[in-house]
PDB file of C-alpha atoms in Angstrom:
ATOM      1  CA  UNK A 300       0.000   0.000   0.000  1.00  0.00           C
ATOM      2  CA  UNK A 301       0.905   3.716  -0.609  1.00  0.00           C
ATOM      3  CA  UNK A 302      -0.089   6.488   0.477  1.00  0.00           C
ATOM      4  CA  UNK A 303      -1.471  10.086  -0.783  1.00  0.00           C
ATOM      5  CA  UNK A 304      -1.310  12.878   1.127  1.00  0.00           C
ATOM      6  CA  UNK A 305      -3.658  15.706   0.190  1.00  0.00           C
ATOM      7  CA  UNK A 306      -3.518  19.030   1.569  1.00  0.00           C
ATOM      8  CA  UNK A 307      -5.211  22.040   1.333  1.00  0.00           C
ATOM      9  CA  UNK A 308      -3.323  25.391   0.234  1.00  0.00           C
ATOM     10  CA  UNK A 309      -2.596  28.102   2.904  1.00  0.00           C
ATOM     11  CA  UNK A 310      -4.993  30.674   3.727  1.00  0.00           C
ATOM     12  CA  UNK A 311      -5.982  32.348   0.423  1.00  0.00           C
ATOM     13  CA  UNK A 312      -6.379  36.500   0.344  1.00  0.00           C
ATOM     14  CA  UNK A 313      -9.992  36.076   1.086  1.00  0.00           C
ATOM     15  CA  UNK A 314     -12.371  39.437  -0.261  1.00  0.00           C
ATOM     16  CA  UNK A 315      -9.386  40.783  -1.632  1.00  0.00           C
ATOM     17  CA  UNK A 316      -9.428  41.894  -5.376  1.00  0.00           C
ATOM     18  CA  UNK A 317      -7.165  38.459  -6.092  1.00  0.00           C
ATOM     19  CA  UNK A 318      -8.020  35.451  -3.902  1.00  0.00           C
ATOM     20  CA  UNK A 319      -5.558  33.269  -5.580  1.00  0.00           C
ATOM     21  CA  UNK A 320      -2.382  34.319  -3.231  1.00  0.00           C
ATOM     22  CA  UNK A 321      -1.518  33.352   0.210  1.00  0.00           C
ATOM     23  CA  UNK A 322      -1.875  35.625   3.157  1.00  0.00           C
ATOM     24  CA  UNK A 323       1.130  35.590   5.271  1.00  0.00           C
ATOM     25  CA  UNK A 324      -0.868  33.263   7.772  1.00  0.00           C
ATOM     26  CA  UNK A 325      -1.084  31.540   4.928  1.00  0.00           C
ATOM     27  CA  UNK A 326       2.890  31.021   4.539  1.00  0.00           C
ATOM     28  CA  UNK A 327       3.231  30.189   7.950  1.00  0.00           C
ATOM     29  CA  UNK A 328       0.665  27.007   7.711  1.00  0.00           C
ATOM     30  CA  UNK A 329       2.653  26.384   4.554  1.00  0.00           C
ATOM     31  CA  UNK A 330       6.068  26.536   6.398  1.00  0.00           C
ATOM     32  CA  UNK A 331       4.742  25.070  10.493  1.00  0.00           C
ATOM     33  CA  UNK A 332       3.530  21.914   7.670  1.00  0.00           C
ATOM     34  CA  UNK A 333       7.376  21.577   6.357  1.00  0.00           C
ATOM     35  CA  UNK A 334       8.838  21.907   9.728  1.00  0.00           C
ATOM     36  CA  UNK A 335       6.051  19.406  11.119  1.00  0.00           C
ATOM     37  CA  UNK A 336       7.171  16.935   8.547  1.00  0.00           C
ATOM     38  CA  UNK A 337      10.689  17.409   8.891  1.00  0.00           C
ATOM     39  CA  UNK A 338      10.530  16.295  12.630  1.00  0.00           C
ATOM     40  CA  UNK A 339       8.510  13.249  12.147  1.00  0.00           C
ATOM     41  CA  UNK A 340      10.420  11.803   9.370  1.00  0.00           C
ATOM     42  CA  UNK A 341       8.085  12.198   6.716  1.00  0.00           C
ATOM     43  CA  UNK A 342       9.465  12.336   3.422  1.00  0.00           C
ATOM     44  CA  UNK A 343       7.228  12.143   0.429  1.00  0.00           C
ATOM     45  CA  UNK A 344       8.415  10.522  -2.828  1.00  0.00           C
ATOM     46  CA  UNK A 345       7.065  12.946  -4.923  1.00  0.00           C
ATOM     47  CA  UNK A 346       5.027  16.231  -4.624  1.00  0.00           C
ATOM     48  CA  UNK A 347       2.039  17.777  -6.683  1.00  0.00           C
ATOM     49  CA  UNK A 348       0.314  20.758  -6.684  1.00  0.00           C
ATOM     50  CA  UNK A 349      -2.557  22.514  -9.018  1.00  0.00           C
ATOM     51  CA  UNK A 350      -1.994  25.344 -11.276  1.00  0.00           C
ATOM     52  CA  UNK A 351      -2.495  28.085  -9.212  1.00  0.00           C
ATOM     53  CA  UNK A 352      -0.428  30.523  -7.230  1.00  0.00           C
ATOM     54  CA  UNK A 353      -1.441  29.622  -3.803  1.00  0.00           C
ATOM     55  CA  UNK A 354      -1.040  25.855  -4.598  1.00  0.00           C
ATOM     56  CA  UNK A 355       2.389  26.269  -6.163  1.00  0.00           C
ATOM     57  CA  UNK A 356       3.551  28.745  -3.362  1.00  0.00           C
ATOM     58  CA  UNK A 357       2.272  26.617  -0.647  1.00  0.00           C
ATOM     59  CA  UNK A 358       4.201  23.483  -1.760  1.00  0.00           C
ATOM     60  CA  UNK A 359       7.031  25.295  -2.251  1.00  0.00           C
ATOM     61  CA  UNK A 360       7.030  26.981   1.100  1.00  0.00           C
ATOM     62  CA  UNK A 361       6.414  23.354   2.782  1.00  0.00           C
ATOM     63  CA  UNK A 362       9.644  22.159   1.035  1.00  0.00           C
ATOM     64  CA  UNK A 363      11.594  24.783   1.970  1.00  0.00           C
ATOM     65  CA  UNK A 364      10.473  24.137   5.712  1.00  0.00           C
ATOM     66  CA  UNK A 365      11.225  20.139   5.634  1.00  0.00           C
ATOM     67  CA  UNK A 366      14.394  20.808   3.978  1.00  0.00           C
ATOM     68  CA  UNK A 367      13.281  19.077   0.633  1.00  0.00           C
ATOM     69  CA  UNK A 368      15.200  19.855  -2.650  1.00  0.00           C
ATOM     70  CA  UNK A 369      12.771  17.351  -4.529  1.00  0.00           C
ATOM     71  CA  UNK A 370      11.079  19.419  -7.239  1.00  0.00           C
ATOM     72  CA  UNK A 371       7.078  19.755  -7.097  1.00  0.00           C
ATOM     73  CA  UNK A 372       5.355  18.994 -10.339  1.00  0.00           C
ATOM     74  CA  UNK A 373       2.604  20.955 -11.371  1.00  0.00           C
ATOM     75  CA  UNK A 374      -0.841  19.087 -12.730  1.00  0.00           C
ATOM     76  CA  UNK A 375      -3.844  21.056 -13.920  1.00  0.00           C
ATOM     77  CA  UNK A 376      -6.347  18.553 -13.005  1.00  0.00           C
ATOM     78  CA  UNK A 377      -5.698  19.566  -9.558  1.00  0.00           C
ATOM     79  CA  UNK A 378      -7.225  23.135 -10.031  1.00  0.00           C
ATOM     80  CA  UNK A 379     -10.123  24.071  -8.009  1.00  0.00           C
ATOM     81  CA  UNK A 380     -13.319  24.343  -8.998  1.00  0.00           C
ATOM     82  CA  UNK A 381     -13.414  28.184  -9.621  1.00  0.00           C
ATOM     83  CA  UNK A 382     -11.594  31.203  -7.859  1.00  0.00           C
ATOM     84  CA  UNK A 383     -12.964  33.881  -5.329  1.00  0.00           C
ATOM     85  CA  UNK A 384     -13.324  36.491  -7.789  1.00  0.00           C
ATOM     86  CA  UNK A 385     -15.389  33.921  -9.896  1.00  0.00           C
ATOM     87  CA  UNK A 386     -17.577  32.630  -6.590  1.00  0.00           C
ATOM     88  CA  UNK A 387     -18.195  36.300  -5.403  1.00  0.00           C
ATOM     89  CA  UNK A 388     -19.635  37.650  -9.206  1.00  0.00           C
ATOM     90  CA  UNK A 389     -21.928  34.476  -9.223  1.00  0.00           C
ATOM     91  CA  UNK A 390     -22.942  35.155  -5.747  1.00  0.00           C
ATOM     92  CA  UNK A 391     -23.720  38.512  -7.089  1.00  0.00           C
ATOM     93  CA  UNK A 392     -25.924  37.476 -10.126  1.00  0.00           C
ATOM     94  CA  UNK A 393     -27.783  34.377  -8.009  1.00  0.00           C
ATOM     95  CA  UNK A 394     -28.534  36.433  -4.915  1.00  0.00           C
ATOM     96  CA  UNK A 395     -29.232  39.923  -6.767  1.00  0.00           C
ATOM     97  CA  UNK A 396     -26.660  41.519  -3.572  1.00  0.00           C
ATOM     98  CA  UNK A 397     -23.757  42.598  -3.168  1.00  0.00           C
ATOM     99  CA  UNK A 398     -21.035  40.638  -1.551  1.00  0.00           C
ATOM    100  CA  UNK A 399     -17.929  43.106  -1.422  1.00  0.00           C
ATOM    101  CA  UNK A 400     -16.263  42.569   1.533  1.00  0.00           C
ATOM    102  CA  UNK A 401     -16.159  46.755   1.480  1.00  0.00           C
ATOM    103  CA  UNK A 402     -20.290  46.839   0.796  1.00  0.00           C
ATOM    104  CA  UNK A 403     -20.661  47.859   4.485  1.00  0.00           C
ATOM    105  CA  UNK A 404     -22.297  44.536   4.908  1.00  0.00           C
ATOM    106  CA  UNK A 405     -20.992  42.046   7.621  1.00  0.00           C
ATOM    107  CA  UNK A 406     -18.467  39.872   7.184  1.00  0.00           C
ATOM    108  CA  UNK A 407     -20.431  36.850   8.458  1.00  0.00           C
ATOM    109  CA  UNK A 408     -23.583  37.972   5.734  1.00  0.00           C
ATOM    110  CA  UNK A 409     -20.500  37.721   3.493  1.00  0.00           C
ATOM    111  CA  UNK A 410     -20.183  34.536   4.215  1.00  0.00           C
ATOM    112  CA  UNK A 411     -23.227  32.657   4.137  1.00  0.00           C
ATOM    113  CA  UNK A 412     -23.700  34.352   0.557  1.00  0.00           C
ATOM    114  CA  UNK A 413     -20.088  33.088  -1.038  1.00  0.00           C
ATOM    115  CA  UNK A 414     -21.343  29.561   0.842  1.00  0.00           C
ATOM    116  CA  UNK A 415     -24.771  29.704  -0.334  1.00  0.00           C
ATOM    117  CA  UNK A 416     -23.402  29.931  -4.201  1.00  0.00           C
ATOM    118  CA  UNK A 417     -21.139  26.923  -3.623  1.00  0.00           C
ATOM    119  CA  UNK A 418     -23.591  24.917  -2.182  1.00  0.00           C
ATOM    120  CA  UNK A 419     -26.092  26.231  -5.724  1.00  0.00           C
ATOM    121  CA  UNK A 420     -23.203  25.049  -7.757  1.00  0.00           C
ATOM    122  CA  UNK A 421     -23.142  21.814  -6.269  1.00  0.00           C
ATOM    123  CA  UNK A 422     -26.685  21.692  -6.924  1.00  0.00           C
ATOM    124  CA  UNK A 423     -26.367  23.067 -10.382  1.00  0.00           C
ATOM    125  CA  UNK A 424     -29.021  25.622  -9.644  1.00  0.00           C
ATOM    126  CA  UNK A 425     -25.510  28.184 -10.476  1.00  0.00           C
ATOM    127  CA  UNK A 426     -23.580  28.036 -13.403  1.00  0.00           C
ATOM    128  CA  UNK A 427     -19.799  29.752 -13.276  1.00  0.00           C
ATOM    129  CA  UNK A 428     -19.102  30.596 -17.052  1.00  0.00           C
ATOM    130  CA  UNK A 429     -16.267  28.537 -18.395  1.00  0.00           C
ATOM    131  CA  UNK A 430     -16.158  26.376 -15.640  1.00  0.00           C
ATOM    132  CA  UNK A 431     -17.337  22.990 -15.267  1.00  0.00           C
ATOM    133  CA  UNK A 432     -20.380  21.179 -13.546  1.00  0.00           C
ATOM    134  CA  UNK A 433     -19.761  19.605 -10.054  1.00  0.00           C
ATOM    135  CA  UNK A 434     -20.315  16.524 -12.122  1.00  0.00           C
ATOM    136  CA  UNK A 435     -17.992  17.184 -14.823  1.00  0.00           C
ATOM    137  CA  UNK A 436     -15.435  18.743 -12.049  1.00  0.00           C
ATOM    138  CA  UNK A 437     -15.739  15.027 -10.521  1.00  0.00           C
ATOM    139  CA  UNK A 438     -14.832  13.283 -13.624  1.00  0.00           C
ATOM    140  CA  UNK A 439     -11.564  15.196 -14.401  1.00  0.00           C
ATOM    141  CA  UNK A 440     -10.461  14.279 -10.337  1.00  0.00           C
ATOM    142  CA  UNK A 441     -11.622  10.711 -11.180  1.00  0.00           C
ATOM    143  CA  UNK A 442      -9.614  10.158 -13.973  1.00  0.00           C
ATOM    144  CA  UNK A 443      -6.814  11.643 -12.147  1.00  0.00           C
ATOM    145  CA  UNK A 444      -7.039   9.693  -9.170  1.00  0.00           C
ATOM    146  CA  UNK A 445      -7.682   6.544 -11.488  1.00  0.00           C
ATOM    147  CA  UNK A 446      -4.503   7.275 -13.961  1.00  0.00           C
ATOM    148  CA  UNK A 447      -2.354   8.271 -10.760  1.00  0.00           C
ATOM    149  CA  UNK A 448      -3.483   5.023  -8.529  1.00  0.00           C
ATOM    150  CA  UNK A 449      -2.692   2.552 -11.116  1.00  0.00           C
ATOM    151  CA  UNK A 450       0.160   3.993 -12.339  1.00  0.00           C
ATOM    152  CA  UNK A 451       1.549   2.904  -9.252  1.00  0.00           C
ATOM    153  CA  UNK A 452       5.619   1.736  -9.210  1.00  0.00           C
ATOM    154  CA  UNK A 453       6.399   0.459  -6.101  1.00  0.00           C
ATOM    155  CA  UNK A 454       4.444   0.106  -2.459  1.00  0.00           C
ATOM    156  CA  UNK A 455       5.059   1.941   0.658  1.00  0.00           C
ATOM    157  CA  UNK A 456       5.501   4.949  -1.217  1.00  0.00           C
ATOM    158  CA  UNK A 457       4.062   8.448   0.479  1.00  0.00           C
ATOM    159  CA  UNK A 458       2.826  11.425  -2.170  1.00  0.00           C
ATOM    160  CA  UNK A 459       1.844  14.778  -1.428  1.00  0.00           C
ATOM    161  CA  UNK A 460      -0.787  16.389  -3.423  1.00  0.00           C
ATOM    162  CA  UNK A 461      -1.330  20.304  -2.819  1.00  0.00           C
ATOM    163  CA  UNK A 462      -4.695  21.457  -3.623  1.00  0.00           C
ATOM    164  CA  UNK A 463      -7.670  23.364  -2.658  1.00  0.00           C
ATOM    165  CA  UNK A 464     -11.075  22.058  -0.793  1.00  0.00           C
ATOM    166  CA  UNK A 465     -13.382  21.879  -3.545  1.00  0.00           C
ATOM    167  CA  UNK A 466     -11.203  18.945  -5.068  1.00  0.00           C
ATOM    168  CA  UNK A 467     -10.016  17.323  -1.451  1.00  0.00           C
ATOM    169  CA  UNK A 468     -13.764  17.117  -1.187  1.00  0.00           C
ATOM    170  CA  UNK A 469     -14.735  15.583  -5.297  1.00  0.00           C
ATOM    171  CA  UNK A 470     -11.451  13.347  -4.022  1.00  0.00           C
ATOM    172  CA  UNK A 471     -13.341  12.177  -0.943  1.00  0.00           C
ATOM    173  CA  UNK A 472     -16.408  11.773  -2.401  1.00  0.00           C
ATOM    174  CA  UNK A 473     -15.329   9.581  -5.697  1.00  0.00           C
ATOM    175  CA  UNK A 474     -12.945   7.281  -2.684  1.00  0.00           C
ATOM    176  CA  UNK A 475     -15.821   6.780  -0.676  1.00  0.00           C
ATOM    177  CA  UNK A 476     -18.280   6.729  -3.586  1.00  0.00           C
ATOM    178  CA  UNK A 477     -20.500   9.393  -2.423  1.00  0.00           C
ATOM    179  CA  UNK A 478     -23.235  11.446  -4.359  1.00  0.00           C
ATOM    180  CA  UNK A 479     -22.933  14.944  -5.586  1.00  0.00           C
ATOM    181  CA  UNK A 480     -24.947  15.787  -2.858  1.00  0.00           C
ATOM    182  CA  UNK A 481     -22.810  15.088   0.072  1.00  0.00           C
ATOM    183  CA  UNK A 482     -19.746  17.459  -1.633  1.00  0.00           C
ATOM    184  CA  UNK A 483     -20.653  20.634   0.156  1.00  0.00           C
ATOM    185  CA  UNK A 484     -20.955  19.332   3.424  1.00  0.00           C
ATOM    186  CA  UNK A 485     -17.178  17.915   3.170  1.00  0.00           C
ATOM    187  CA  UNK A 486     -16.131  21.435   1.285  1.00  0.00           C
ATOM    188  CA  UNK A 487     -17.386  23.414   4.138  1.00  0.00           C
ATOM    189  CA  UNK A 488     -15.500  21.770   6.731  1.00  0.00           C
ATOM    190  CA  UNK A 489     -11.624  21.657   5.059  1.00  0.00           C
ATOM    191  CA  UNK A 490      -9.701  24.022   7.098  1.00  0.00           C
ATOM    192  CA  UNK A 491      -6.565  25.669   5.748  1.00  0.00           C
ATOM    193  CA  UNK A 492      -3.141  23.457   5.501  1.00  0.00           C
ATOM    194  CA  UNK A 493      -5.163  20.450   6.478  1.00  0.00           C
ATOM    195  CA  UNK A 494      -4.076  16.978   5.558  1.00  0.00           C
ATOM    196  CA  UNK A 495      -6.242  14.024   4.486  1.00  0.00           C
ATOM    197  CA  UNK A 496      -4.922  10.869   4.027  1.00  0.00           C
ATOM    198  CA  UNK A 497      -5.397   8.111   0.897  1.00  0.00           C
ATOM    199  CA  UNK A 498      -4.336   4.573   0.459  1.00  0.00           C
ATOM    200  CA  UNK A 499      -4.548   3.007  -2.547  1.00  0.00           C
ATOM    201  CA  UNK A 500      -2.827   0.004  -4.258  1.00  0.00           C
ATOM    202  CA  UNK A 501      -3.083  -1.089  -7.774  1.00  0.00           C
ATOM    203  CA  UNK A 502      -6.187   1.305  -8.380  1.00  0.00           C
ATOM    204  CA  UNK A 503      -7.992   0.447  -5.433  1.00  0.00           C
ATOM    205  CA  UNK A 504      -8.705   3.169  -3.044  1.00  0.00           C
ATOM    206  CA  UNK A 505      -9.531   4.014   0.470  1.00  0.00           C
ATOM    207  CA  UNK A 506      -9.898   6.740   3.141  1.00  0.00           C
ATOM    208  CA  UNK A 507      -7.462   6.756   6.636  1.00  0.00           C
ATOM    209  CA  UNK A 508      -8.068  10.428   7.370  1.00  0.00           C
ATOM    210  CA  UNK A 509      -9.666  13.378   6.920  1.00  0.00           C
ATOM    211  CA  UNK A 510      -9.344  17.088   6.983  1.00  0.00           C
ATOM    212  CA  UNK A 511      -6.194  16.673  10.043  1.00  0.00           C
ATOM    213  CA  UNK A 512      -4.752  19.979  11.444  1.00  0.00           C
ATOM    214  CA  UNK A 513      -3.319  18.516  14.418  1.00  0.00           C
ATOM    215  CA  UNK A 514       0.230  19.479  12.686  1.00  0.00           C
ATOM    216  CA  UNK A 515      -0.723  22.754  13.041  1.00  0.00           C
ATOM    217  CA  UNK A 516      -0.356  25.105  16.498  1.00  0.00           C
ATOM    218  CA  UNK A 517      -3.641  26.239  17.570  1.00  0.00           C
ATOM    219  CA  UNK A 518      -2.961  30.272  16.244  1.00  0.00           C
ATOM    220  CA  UNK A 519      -2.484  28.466  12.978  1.00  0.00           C
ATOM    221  CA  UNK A 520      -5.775  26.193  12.275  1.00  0.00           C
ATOM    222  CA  UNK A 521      -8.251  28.724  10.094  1.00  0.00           C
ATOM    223  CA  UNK A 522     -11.315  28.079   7.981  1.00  0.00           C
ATOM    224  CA  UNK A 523     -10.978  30.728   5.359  1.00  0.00           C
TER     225      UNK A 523
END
């Protein structure tokens, strides 16, 4: 058996006009991850992270802080399922509000509005122009996790994956064979820099842990 670490990028610049870099509590989760591996001996074989920024930085940051000079290789199929600026304009058209963090509005309204749209995604009552369906954003993670599972060269290996809750929770979901409908409850509950644990062997799957912060010091464990 192997195993496949995925983790969720440091804290994103949440309401800010671009979501997609880390804040510096972000870098710290990023580094206190490295560091955290570093003095338990965990070395992962190889290391992959989506396209974007905050998934590129946030792998390279936890290298630097383990003291790994293994270079992290970048997949697309490990992109989330839209961006913040992307989620807020939806939010916009489907709720007929504003949801500027600067609106005057509370932050907490904020919230439940950016939540509410993922959650209409999921149910495909909101469409996100040029991105895909919650079922079609499945499918690409499937045939990912398929394609990566059995291409599988030796056991006992350990492989980080750095990505972003919306796919941690498709992963979860297509491992445990769970419906569409059970994605937003796992989305809403990833917390920043969190670990959840895969094994698989030969293309057959199965979850050990989920959604794990206890590498993290308690001034480091955030939601958004």
């Amino acid at each position: 058996m192997s195993t496949l670490v995925l983790m969720r990028h440091g804290q994103a610049s949440f309401g800010a006009a671009r979501y997609d870099a880390l804040s510096e509590l972000g870098q710290a989760q990023a580094r206190a991850t490295g560091q955290w591996m570093k003095a338990h001996g965990i070395t992962p074989d190889k290391v992959f992270h989506g396209p974007r920024q905050r998934q590129a930085n946030t792998a390279s940051l936890l290298l630097a802080g383990a003291g790994f000079d293994s270079p992290a290789i970048t997949h697309a199929a490990l992109d989330e399922f839209a961006e913040g600026e992307e989620i807020f304009s939806a939010a916009e058209q489907f709720l007929g509000r504003s949801v500027a963090l600067n609106s005057g509005r509370e932050r907490i309204g904020i919230l439940r509005d950016y939540d509410a749209t993922c959650r209409a995604w999921a149910n495909g009552e909101v469409r996100i122009p040029g991105r895909l369906s919650l079922g079609e954003f499945r499918e690409q993670l499937r045939d990912w996790l398929s394609s990566h599972t059995q291409a599988q060269q030796a056991s006992g290996q350990t492989q980080l994956v750095v990505t972003s809750a919306g796919s941690i929770a498709a992963l979860v979901c297509e491992v445990m064979n769970l419906p569409n409908s059970s994605w937003y409850s796992l989305l809403r509950v990833i917390r920043n820099a969190s670990l959840t644990e895969v094994l698989y062997s030969k293309g057959k799957v199965s979850l050990l842990s989920f959604n794990g912060v206890n590498h993290l010091p308690p001034h480091l464990n955030t939601s958004m």
